[in-house]
Every structure is written in C-alpha cells, then in structure tokens.
C-alpha cells in the first residue's frame, strides 16, 4: 500500500513515484500547505486544477481548532477538507517550537500555550501520533524537537537525541493503533470479542504510514548520527529532513543535505520539511530530495509577489498599471490565462480578495510545474545542466 | 441588438429573455455586483458555475480606481474582468449620493470627494455617460440624483426633476458617442475624412444601450410624473426603478412598485436597483419587476450568513460545529455539494478566506436559483400561490 519507485536518477537527483492509499505522488513533488485544513484562499477544486497531488495539514492547528475529534466526527481530514488525494500531517513539533510565549520541554513531551485561547496544552510523542491517527492522513510525521538555526552543538545534540527517543515512542504508539484497527494484539484489551467491529472508520485510517524526521541542526556529525539512530529503530516508508530553513545560511542547508544524502537508503522518499522557494527546490533536488512543503507560494501570493521563470514579480508595482500581459506568459494557470497584470494590480490596489487567491493559485501552480520540469530534466539525463540554466534565468534577472 | 421577449405572464409577474450584445439574460434575473470590477471573492469562473448571466460594475468605483482609461487600455471592462457575458454599469449617481463627506450638487452635476485619495472630483450627466461608454458595458445607466428614503416631497420632487433634466443630457451625449463610433454626424467634427478608422475599439463599445432611472421617493404622484417624463424623452430598451431600498419601510417600496407598474410599457424590462434580499425579489417579481442587483449575497456571505429555502443560517453558530449536513441540501453549488456545515463553521472560526468565498458563492447561486424557480412558477401559471408557499417556508422558519 506504500511504495516508492525510482524511474530515473541523474547524479544524486531522482525522479519517481510514491504510492499512497489515496493515490500516487510523482517526485520531485511540491506539497501546498493547508495549515488549518485549507490551503489559504484555495479550494480543493483549485488544487486539483493546478495539479497538486498531495497536501500538508498542520496537526497542531487542527488539534487546537476545531480539534481532531470534530474532524473525525465530520468524517476524517480528507472528507473534512473535501480533498480525496493524499494528505500528510506534520506532528505539531515544528509549530509547538515556533510558538511565541510559554513552552516547557521535558522528556515526556512539551507543554505550551494554545495561540487560540491561551490554554495550557501538552503534546507528547504518543498524543501527536494519536491525533494524527484520528485525523487520518496518508502520511503522519514523528513528533520531533526542533531547535533554531543558530544553536550550539550541545543544544542541537540534546534535541536530536530526544527526537530519537521520541521516535521510538511514536513508532510504538502508531503500531498499537494500527494493530487495534486491524484486530491485532492491542485490540483485545479494550474491545470484547463478542462485540462486532463498528462500521465506518471510528478507529482511524485503514492505512497510514509514519515517517521519522532527521534533526541535528547544522552539525554534520549529529545529522549522521540521527540517520543511524532512525534506521536502527525500524523499517520506514519515507524519511524527512527537519530543522532546516529555520534561520541558518542557505549554504549551510545545502551542505547538510550533501552530508546526509549518501547515508539515506535510496529506496526511501526524502522529504525536506518547510522548504519551498524555487531556488531551494532546485538546489535540494540536485542534492537528492524528493518532497517539499512550504507556505511561501501562498503567503507571498497574498503579499502580491509572484514567481516567474525570470524571478519574482511584485504585482503591486505601479509599472504594471496598464500592462496587458499575463503575470507569467509561460504559465497555464487560470490567473495567467485569464487576467492581465494590470487587472491583478488593480485587485491588489483595491484590496480585493480575488487578488490574494489568483496570486496564490499561480504560485502553487508555478512550483508544481517547476517540479514537473525537474522530473523531465532528470529523465533527460543532464539535471545539473538544466539546473544551472534555470538558476541563471531565475536569479540573474532583475526583480520586476 | 437589444430585444426583450416576454414568454409568460401571470398577474403582473413576467418571465422573458433579454438579448444583449454579449448574450441573453433570462428574467426574472439577479445580477451579482462587481463593485470594483470583481464580484468580491468570486472569479468569473465561479460566476459562470453559479449561472450568472449578467454582472453589474460600479462606474464611480472604477472611475476613481483604476480609472476608465486604464480599463480601456486593458481592453475594456469585459476583457479587464475576464467576463465575456453581459455587463451593466451603474452611473455613479447612487455612489456619489451615498458617500460620506463633502458633496455639492448643482444643475450641472455633482462635486464630491474621492473615497480613495480625498481628491475633489466632478460627475455630470455627460461625464457619467462618457465614463460608461469608455468602460463598455452592454447596459449603461443614466446619471441620477438619489435622495434618502425619508425625505420630504419638495426634496424628492427637486431630485426627480433634476434626474429628468439630466436624463436628456445623458441621452444626448450617449447618442453623440454612438454616432461618432458608427461614423455618424458627430464623427466628422474630430476625425479627418482621409484618416482611416483605428483598429480595435478605441472609441468605446460597438453597441451599448442607455437605460433611464425612475426617481420620486415614496411619493406616488412624483413616481408617476417621473415615468411620464422619461417616456417623453425617447424610446428605451429598458427602464430602472431607483431610490428604493434606501431606508424606507418595505411596505412603502412595495406600494411604490404597485403604483408605477401599470404605467410602464410592458415591452421594457424593468430593473429594480439595489434590491436583493430573497423576500424582496419574490415580492417585486409579483409586482412586475424583471431585474435585480444587490451586494447582499456577497456581503452577507462574508459575514457568515447564508440564504436557504428555510431562511437564513448563521454558519458561525456553535451548533454547526459537528454538523455533517450541507449548508443547503437543496442546493447544487460547490459549497453545498462538497463541504459540511461543520467545515464551513471551522473556516469562519479560523478566519480562513475560503469561508468568505464559499458562502458568497452559495448565496449568489441561491438567488440565481430563486430567479429560475420564479421563471418556472410564472410559466406554470400560479405565481401568487407559489410566492405565498415560498414566503411561508422562508419567513416562518426560525433562524438557524
């Protein structure tokens, strides 16, 4: 039910396809982020139209509002969002460690304040796993201890080791939930044998895979050790690289990827968490990454900034006032095939909500098309050459 | 190029179809309002999906931002908005008289302050006509003097008489623009005969019709007189009833419609301006009205309020928290066929922009379906009976 096939490799860049319960995902792949169970301004119909194959949702956000039990009562996360393709939920680790205000970490888990009502809440590896099980995404992530980009080695080691211990607890809990669902050992403890299995899906998803997260900051030795520990815990269907794009220099992120890549089993899809600028996607694919997520395309879109092959365009700029050209003449999205830059600028000047949506739509489509171009370039056999030409065009051009 | 055919009449209620340069409009008809060249939160694709046949845009708003010349440079209002079906522009009269702050009316026109930059601007019957010609909608409206609902008869008479004098000036200017466009008399004054006609559409729309507006407040004698004056000015393709739904009691609006209706030529479509609550649409169709516009469905939608056959629903209400039912089980829109009330409530609780759009979409679809039901009920021959049953269900039910 979970499978990853690599169809072509060029250098360390790979193209392939990942089979998940709700469908196939072609890699390299960009996942739009639906923080609160919706990719901001976009409907599932829009997401299908731009070719999204998998969407990420945030466990922390859905836990505090509306609560995983509400989502379950409304049929699980797929039904809730109206999205029938694959979903991935993060574990809440990143959010909890990014929150302003109170936070206390101990070996058991993290106590924090909800950003919605200020109430004290607690997440542990077991709770994060249970919440994700209840939400029912295709891929769940292990609960991790994330540290900022510039921390010292001792702090990074402490968080990496804790993440590693937490991984064992996540994996154990995930297995218990899966056993209960399928009538395995844990099932007998809380359901009388004469009671028929309830209909529907009250015990969580039929199939869900749990992926571990590599931490260790920008310290190569820690990253290497994190990989070893993860691979020692069990067999996985995928593996994530966390704790990057959190304030460290870009060169440091690229070096870390180069350090980690040779140690990752080729058969596992590799997911670089929270990375989504075009230049980072290209650089990371060159270094063997398969999956990405980032709020950048929608956040920047709402801010009036659009990705194009020639670099970013700020549509609020006065020079677009009477520009009848599309935002990106190479793009096939609704925004670029329907509207002029002049109209899009007007929507932003007039603070019309449609503008936020149209630029978000384009930016997501841009990254999905970029991933598709990379797939083709890898298959064609000279990905490094393609990447160099792409980067030259994207970064050398002046901002519009 | 402009034609109105009445296919069925029941009492004073009429069903028919209006031919306009950009397509047919079936009446009774609700026009969504695209104030600033966009129906707030909805794309042209959404509007087609909910069956909108004609959209209204606001001359005042487009004049102050981005300016009609910008719209013209970007291909005219249809191309600008990405909407290829009929468009109607109001004249700016209503907006200018609704503005807070400075305003001075004299016989020539109105001086007012732009809400965007505070600059003093001036609209006259000629300017309002020219701006609408430049925008290029299928239907342009005459520039009128609108007064609040409760004004005394002398004030209402003054505004009605001025509107009537302004109508002659609008009609004259509109004819001059049309003559110039088609090479008529006015054309020779500003284009040398040896200079070829420019390509494209630099002189305005090929075809546009100008509709007059009946004013006169809630004074039957003034309304009657306004109709007589309008019919004396010329032959029209349609006629609007303005200055209602501006603070007067509903009974007063209905009485005014009953007073005016017998005096209106049957062959002209009648447009009741600014009216759009479901109960008002039904009551007005019963009194012979064919066309409506109102911001209510989108404004209420952004506020979390939805129309349903059983009355309005406030989706933010806590009781919808785990409600798996659709907003309106009788509705065929994307919102009602895709999402639960629980999810829609979550979107509003989490302040997600998608919620504003989904409720706006439903509300517009609701009014367009309501108009369709009215067409069928008129054709079936017992519109009064249908209206009574509809009203009983819509108004007697408790608010959800």
PDB file of N, CA and C in Angstrom, chain B residues 43-103:
ATOM      1  N   UNK B  43     -14.456  34.495  -8.767  1.00  0.00           N
ATOM      2  CA  UNK B  43     -13.843  34.663 -10.079  1.00  0.00           C
ATOM      3  C   UNK B  43     -14.921  34.562 -11.149  1.00  0.00           C
ATOM      4  N   UNK B  44     -14.624  35.014 -12.367  1.00  0.00           N
ATOM      5  CA  UNK B  44     -15.574  34.820 -13.473  1.00  0.00           C
ATOM      6  C   UNK B  44     -15.937  33.344 -13.654  1.00  0.00           C
ATOM      7  N   UNK B  45     -14.965  32.475 -13.406  1.00  0.00           N
ATOM      8  CA  UNK B  45     -15.234  31.035 -13.494  1.00  0.00           C
ATOM      9  C   UNK B  45     -16.307  30.636 -12.476  1.00  0.00           C
ATOM     10  N   UNK B  46     -16.178  31.142 -11.258  1.00  0.00           N
ATOM     11  CA  UNK B  46     -17.200  30.876 -10.227  1.00  0.00           C
ATOM     12  C   UNK B  46     -18.555  31.408 -10.683  1.00  0.00           C
ATOM     13  N   UNK B  47     -18.559  32.606 -11.257  1.00  0.00           N
ATOM     14  CA  UNK B  47     -19.826  33.228 -11.658  1.00  0.00           C
ATOM     15  C   UNK B  47     -20.504  32.434 -12.761  1.00  0.00           C
ATOM     16  N   UNK B  48     -19.709  31.917 -13.687  1.00  0.00           N
ATOM     17  CA  UNK B  48     -20.297  31.063 -14.724  1.00  0.00           C
ATOM     18  C   UNK B  48     -20.840  29.789 -14.082  1.00  0.00           C
ATOM     19  N   UNK B  49     -20.079  29.239 -13.127  1.00  0.00           N
ATOM     20  CA  UNK B  49     -20.501  27.984 -12.483  1.00  0.00           C
ATOM     21  C   UNK B  49     -21.824  28.146 -11.736  1.00  0.00           C
ATOM     22  N   UNK B  50     -22.085  29.315 -11.170  1.00  0.00           N
ATOM     23  CA  UNK B  50     -23.356  29.506 -10.459  1.00  0.00           C
ATOM     24  C   UNK B  50     -24.442  30.036 -11.388  1.00  0.00           C
ATOM     25  N   UNK B  51     -24.148  30.154 -12.670  1.00  0.00           N
ATOM     26  CA  UNK B  51     -25.182  30.501 -13.647  1.00  0.00           C
ATOM     27  C   UNK B  51     -25.467  31.982 -13.790  1.00  0.00           C
ATOM     28  N   UNK B  52     -24.525  32.841 -13.378  1.00  0.00           N
ATOM     29  CA  UNK B  52     -24.748  34.283 -13.554  1.00  0.00           C
ATOM     30  C   UNK B  52     -24.771  34.612 -15.040  1.00  0.00           C
ATOM     31  N   UNK B  53     -25.764  35.379 -15.474  1.00  0.00           N
ATOM     32  CA  UNK B  53     -25.869  35.748 -16.886  1.00  0.00           C
ATOM     33  C   UNK B  53     -25.422  37.184 -17.130  1.00  0.00           C
ATOM     34  N   UNK B  54     -25.434  37.994 -16.094  1.00  0.00           N
ATOM     35  CA  UNK B  54     -25.044  39.396 -16.232  1.00  0.00           C
ATOM     36  C   UNK B  54     -24.502  39.856 -14.886  1.00  0.00           C
ATOM     37  N   UNK B  55     -23.505  40.720 -14.936  1.00  0.00           N
ATOM     38  CA  UNK B  55     -22.860  41.226 -13.724  1.00  0.00           C
ATOM     39  C   UNK B  55     -22.887  42.751 -13.770  1.00  0.00           C
ATOM     40  N   UNK B  56     -23.057  43.370 -12.620  1.00  0.00           N
ATOM     41  CA  UNK B  56     -23.044  44.828 -12.519  1.00  0.00           C
ATOM     42  C   UNK B  56     -21.684  45.298 -12.017  1.00  0.00           C
ATOM     43  N   UNK B  57     -21.204  46.398 -12.562  1.00  0.00           N
ATOM     44  CA  UNK B  57     -19.983  47.010 -12.036  1.00  0.00           C
ATOM     45  C   UNK B  57     -20.264  48.488 -11.759  1.00  0.00           C
ATOM     46  N   UNK B  58     -19.488  49.067 -10.859  1.00  0.00           N
ATOM     47  CA  UNK B  58     -19.771  50.420 -10.405  1.00  0.00           C
ATOM     48  C   UNK B  58     -18.899  51.447 -11.091  1.00  0.00           C
ATOM     49  N   UNK B  59     -19.538  52.331 -11.810  1.00  0.00           N
ATOM     50  CA  UNK B  59     -18.839  53.382 -12.545  1.00  0.00           C
ATOM     51  C   UNK B  59     -18.025  54.275 -11.614  1.00  0.00           C
ATOM     52  N   UNK B  60     -18.629  54.694 -10.500  1.00  0.00           N
ATOM     53  CA  UNK B  60     -17.901  55.558  -9.570  1.00  0.00           C
ATOM     54  C   UNK B  60     -16.598  54.885  -9.133  1.00  0.00           C
ATOM     55  N   UNK B  61     -16.699  53.640  -8.694  1.00  0.00           N
ATOM     56  CA  UNK B  61     -15.511  52.955  -8.167  1.00  0.00           C
ATOM     57  C   UNK B  61     -14.445  52.777  -9.237  1.00  0.00           C
ATOM     58  N   UNK B  62     -14.856  52.364 -10.435  1.00  0.00           N
ATOM     59  CA  UNK B  62     -13.868  52.135 -11.496  1.00  0.00           C
ATOM     60  C   UNK B  62     -13.289  53.450 -12.012  1.00  0.00           C
ATOM     61  N   UNK B  63     -14.067  54.522 -11.913  1.00  0.00           N
ATOM     62  CA  UNK B  63     -13.569  55.842 -12.315  1.00  0.00           C
ATOM     63  C   UNK B  63     -12.472  56.314 -11.362  1.00  0.00           C
ATOM     64  N   UNK B  64     -12.699  56.152 -10.046  1.00  0.00           N
ATOM     65  CA  UNK B  64     -11.671  56.634  -9.118  1.00  0.00           C
ATOM     66  C   UNK B  64     -10.487  55.663  -9.038  1.00  0.00           C
ATOM     67  N   UNK B  65     -10.725  54.374  -9.331  1.00  0.00           N
ATOM     68  CA  UNK B  65      -9.631  53.384  -9.285  1.00  0.00           C
ATOM     69  C   UNK B  65     -10.030  52.166 -10.063  1.00  0.00           C
ATOM     70  N   UNK B  66      -9.362  51.793 -11.114  1.00  0.00           N
ATOM     71  CA  UNK B  66      -8.095  52.329 -11.620  1.00  0.00           C
ATOM     72  C   UNK B  66      -8.267  53.510 -12.574  1.00  0.00           C
ATOM     73  N   UNK B  67      -9.491  53.928 -12.865  1.00  0.00           N
ATOM     74  CA  UNK B  67      -9.734  54.951 -13.887  1.00  0.00           C
ATOM     75  C   UNK B  67     -10.193  54.280 -15.174  1.00  0.00           C
ATOM     76  N   UNK B  68     -11.181  54.882 -15.821  1.00  0.00           N
ATOM     77  CA  UNK B  68     -11.753  54.241 -17.021  1.00  0.00           C
ATOM     78  C   UNK B  68     -10.744  54.144 -18.155  1.00  0.00           C
ATOM     79  N   UNK B  69      -9.756  55.055 -18.172  1.00  0.00           N
ATOM     80  CA  UNK B  69      -8.763  54.987 -19.245  1.00  0.00           C
ATOM     81  C   UNK B  69      -7.877  53.754 -19.092  1.00  0.00           C
ATOM     82  N   UNK B  70      -7.578  53.410 -17.841  1.00  0.00           N
ATOM     83  CA  UNK B  70      -6.794  52.193 -17.596  1.00  0.00           C
ATOM     84  C   UNK B  70      -7.597  50.973 -18.047  1.00  0.00           C
ATOM     85  N   UNK B  71      -8.881  50.955 -17.701  1.00  0.00           N
ATOM     86  CA  UNK B  71      -9.732  49.829 -18.105  1.00  0.00           C
ATOM     87  C   UNK B  71      -9.767  49.731 -19.634  1.00  0.00           C
ATOM     88  N   UNK B  72      -9.904  50.899 -20.285  1.00  0.00           N
ATOM     89  CA  UNK B  72      -9.959  50.902 -21.752  1.00  0.00           C
ATOM     90  C   UNK B  72      -8.638  50.403 -22.335  1.00  0.00           C
ATOM     91  N   UNK B  73      -7.538  50.849 -21.739  1.00  0.00           N
ATOM     92  CA  UNK B  73      -6.232  50.431 -22.243  1.00  0.00           C
ATOM     93  C   UNK B  73      -6.030  48.925 -22.076  1.00  0.00           C
ATOM     94  N   UNK B  74      -6.698  48.363 -21.068  1.00  0.00           N
ATOM     95  CA  UNK B  74      -6.599  46.918 -20.836  1.00  0.00           C
ATOM     96  C   UNK B  74      -7.712  46.168 -21.565  1.00  0.00           C
ATOM     97  N   UNK B  75      -8.341  46.831 -22.542  1.00  0.00           N
ATOM     98  CA  UNK B  75      -9.262  46.114 -23.425  1.00  0.00           C
ATOM     99  C   UNK B  75     -10.738  46.311 -23.135  1.00  0.00           C
ATOM    100  N   UNK B  76     -11.065  47.232 -22.225  1.00  0.00           N
ATOM    101  CA  UNK B  76     -12.473  47.432 -21.866  1.00  0.00           C
ATOM    102  C   UNK B  76     -12.863  46.535 -20.702  1.00  0.00           C
ATOM    103  N   UNK B  77     -14.022  46.817 -20.136  1.00  0.00           N
ATOM    104  CA  UNK B  77     -14.418  46.177 -18.869  1.00  0.00           C
ATOM    105  C   UNK B  77     -14.561  44.658 -18.976  1.00  0.00           C
ATOM    106  N   UNK B  78     -15.106  44.164 -20.093  1.00  0.00           N
ATOM    107  CA  UNK B  78     -15.246  42.711 -20.229  1.00  0.00           C
ATOM    108  C   UNK B  78     -13.873  42.033 -20.164  1.00  0.00           C
ATOM    109  N   UNK B  79     -12.959  42.510 -20.977  1.00  0.00           N
ATOM    110  CA  UNK B  79     -11.626  41.919 -21.022  1.00  0.00           C
ATOM    111  C   UNK B  79     -10.910  42.107 -19.683  1.00  0.00           C
ATOM    112  N   UNK B  80     -11.037  43.295 -19.123  1.00  0.00           N
ATOM    113  CA  UNK B  80     -10.411  43.636 -17.837  1.00  0.00           C
ATOM    114  C   UNK B  80     -10.795  42.617 -16.760  1.00  0.00           C
ATOM    115  N   UNK B  81     -12.094  42.359 -16.643  1.00  0.00           N
ATOM    116  CA  UNK B  81     -12.610  41.461 -15.602  1.00  0.00           C
ATOM    117  C   UNK B  81     -12.517  39.991 -15.987  1.00  0.00           C
ATOM    118  N   UNK B  82     -12.275  39.696 -17.256  1.00  0.00           N
ATOM    119  CA  UNK B  82     -12.306  38.299 -17.689  1.00  0.00           C
ATOM    120  C   UNK B  82     -13.719  37.741 -17.731  1.00  0.00           C
ATOM    121  N   UNK B  83     -14.676  38.592 -18.090  1.00  0.00           N
ATOM    122  CA  UNK B  83     -16.096  38.184 -18.104  1.00  0.00           C
ATOM    123  C   UNK B  83     -16.654  38.481 -19.490  1.00  0.00           C
ATOM    124  N   UNK B  84     -17.071  37.428 -20.194  1.00  0.00           N
ATOM    125  CA  UNK B  84     -17.487  37.643 -21.583  1.00  0.00           C
ATOM    126  C   UNK B  84     -19.003  37.657 -21.758  1.00  0.00           C
ATOM    127  N   UNK B  85     -19.739  37.618 -20.665  1.00  0.00           N
ATOM    128  CA  UNK B  85     -21.195  37.713 -20.751  1.00  0.00           C
ATOM    129  C   UNK B  85     -21.615  39.170 -20.514  1.00  0.00           C
ATOM    130  N   UNK B  86     -22.908  39.456 -20.577  1.00  0.00           N
ATOM    131  CA  UNK B  86     -23.339  40.848 -20.423  1.00  0.00           C
ATOM    132  C   UNK B  86     -22.890  41.523 -19.118  1.00  0.00           C
ATOM    133  N   UNK B  87     -22.686  42.816 -19.233  1.00  0.00           N
ATOM    134  CA  UNK B  87     -22.337  43.663 -18.093  1.00  0.00           C
ATOM    135  C   UNK B  87     -23.261  44.878 -18.080  1.00  0.00           C
ATOM    136  N   UNK B  88     -23.551  45.361 -16.900  1.00  0.00           N
ATOM    137  CA  UNK B  88     -24.276  46.617 -16.712  1.00  0.00           C
ATOM    138  C   UNK B  88     -23.428  47.495 -15.804  1.00  0.00           C
ATOM    139  N   UNK B  89     -23.289  48.768 -16.150  1.00  0.00           N
ATOM    140  CA  UNK B  89     -22.631  49.688 -15.218  1.00  0.00           C
ATOM    141  C   UNK B  89     -23.664  50.669 -14.687  1.00  0.00           C
ATOM    142  N   UNK B  90     -23.640  50.896 -13.382  1.00  0.00           N
ATOM    143  CA  UNK B  90     -24.486  51.970 -12.874  1.00  0.00           C
ATOM    144  C   UNK B  90     -23.811  53.290 -13.249  1.00  0.00           C
ATOM    145  N   UNK B  91     -24.476  54.388 -12.982  1.00  0.00           N
ATOM    146  CA  UNK B  91     -23.982  55.667 -13.487  1.00  0.00           C
ATOM    147  C   UNK B  91     -23.065  56.377 -12.508  1.00  0.00           C
ATOM    148  N   UNK B  92     -22.975  55.873 -11.289  1.00  0.00           N
ATOM    149  CA  UNK B  92     -22.218  56.577 -10.257  1.00  0.00           C
ATOM    150  C   UNK B  92     -23.101  57.459  -9.399  1.00  0.00           C
ATOM    151  N   UNK B  93     -24.338  57.691  -9.839  1.00  0.00           N
ATOM    152  CA  UNK B  93     -25.247  58.542  -9.067  1.00  0.00           C
ATOM    153  C   UNK B  93     -25.442  58.026  -7.649  1.00  0.00           C
ATOM    154  N   UNK B  94     -25.821  56.784  -7.545  1.00  0.00           N
ATOM    155  CA  UNK B  94     -26.086  56.223  -6.221  1.00  0.00           C
ATOM    156  C   UNK B  94     -24.860  56.335  -5.312  1.00  0.00           C
ATOM    157  N   UNK B  95     -23.683  55.994  -5.835  1.00  0.00           N
ATOM    158  CA  UNK B  95     -22.468  56.037  -5.006  1.00  0.00           C
ATOM    159  C   UNK B  95     -22.165  57.462  -4.555  1.00  0.00           C
ATOM    160  N   UNK B  96     -22.247  58.396  -5.510  1.00  0.00           N
ATOM    161  CA  UNK B  96     -21.890  59.767  -5.181  1.00  0.00           C
ATOM    162  C   UNK B  96     -22.802  60.305  -4.080  1.00  0.00           C
ATOM    163  N   UNK B  97     -24.074  59.912  -4.138  1.00  0.00           N
ATOM    164  CA  UNK B  97     -25.007  60.403  -3.127  1.00  0.00           C
ATOM    165  C   UNK B  97     -24.954  59.585  -1.837  1.00  0.00           C
ATOM    166  N   UNK B  98     -24.246  58.461  -1.844  1.00  0.00           N
ATOM    167  CA  UNK B  98     -24.097  57.650  -0.618  1.00  0.00           C
ATOM    168  C   UNK B  98     -22.811  57.972   0.120  1.00  0.00           C
ATOM    169  N   UNK B  99     -21.887  58.680  -0.540  1.00  0.00           N
ATOM    170  CA  UNK B  99     -20.575  58.946   0.055  1.00  0.00           C
ATOM    171  C   UNK B  99     -20.679  59.766   1.334  1.00  0.00           C
ATOM    172  N   UNK B 100     -19.857  59.403   2.285  1.00  0.00           N
ATOM    173  CA  UNK B 100     -19.654  60.261   3.444  1.00  0.00           C
ATOM    174  C   UNK B 100     -18.832  61.464   2.985  1.00  0.00           C
ATOM    175  N   UNK B 101     -18.951  62.557   3.706  1.00  0.00           N
ATOM    176  CA  UNK B 101     -18.048  63.676   3.438  1.00  0.00           C
ATOM    177  C   UNK B 101     -18.611  64.640   2.416  1.00  0.00           C
ATOM    178  N   UNK B 102     -17.724  65.447   1.878  1.00  0.00           N
ATOM    179  CA  UNK B 102     -18.107  66.555   1.020  1.00  0.00           C
ATOM    180  C   UNK B 102     -18.879  66.132  -0.235  1.00  0.00           C
ATOM    181  N   UNK B 103     -19.929  66.894  -0.524  1.00  0.00           N
ATOM    182  CA  UNK B 103     -20.678  66.698  -1.782  1.00  0.00           C
ATOM    183  C   UNK B 103     -21.455  67.977  -2.070  1.00  0.00           C
TER     184      UNK B 103
END
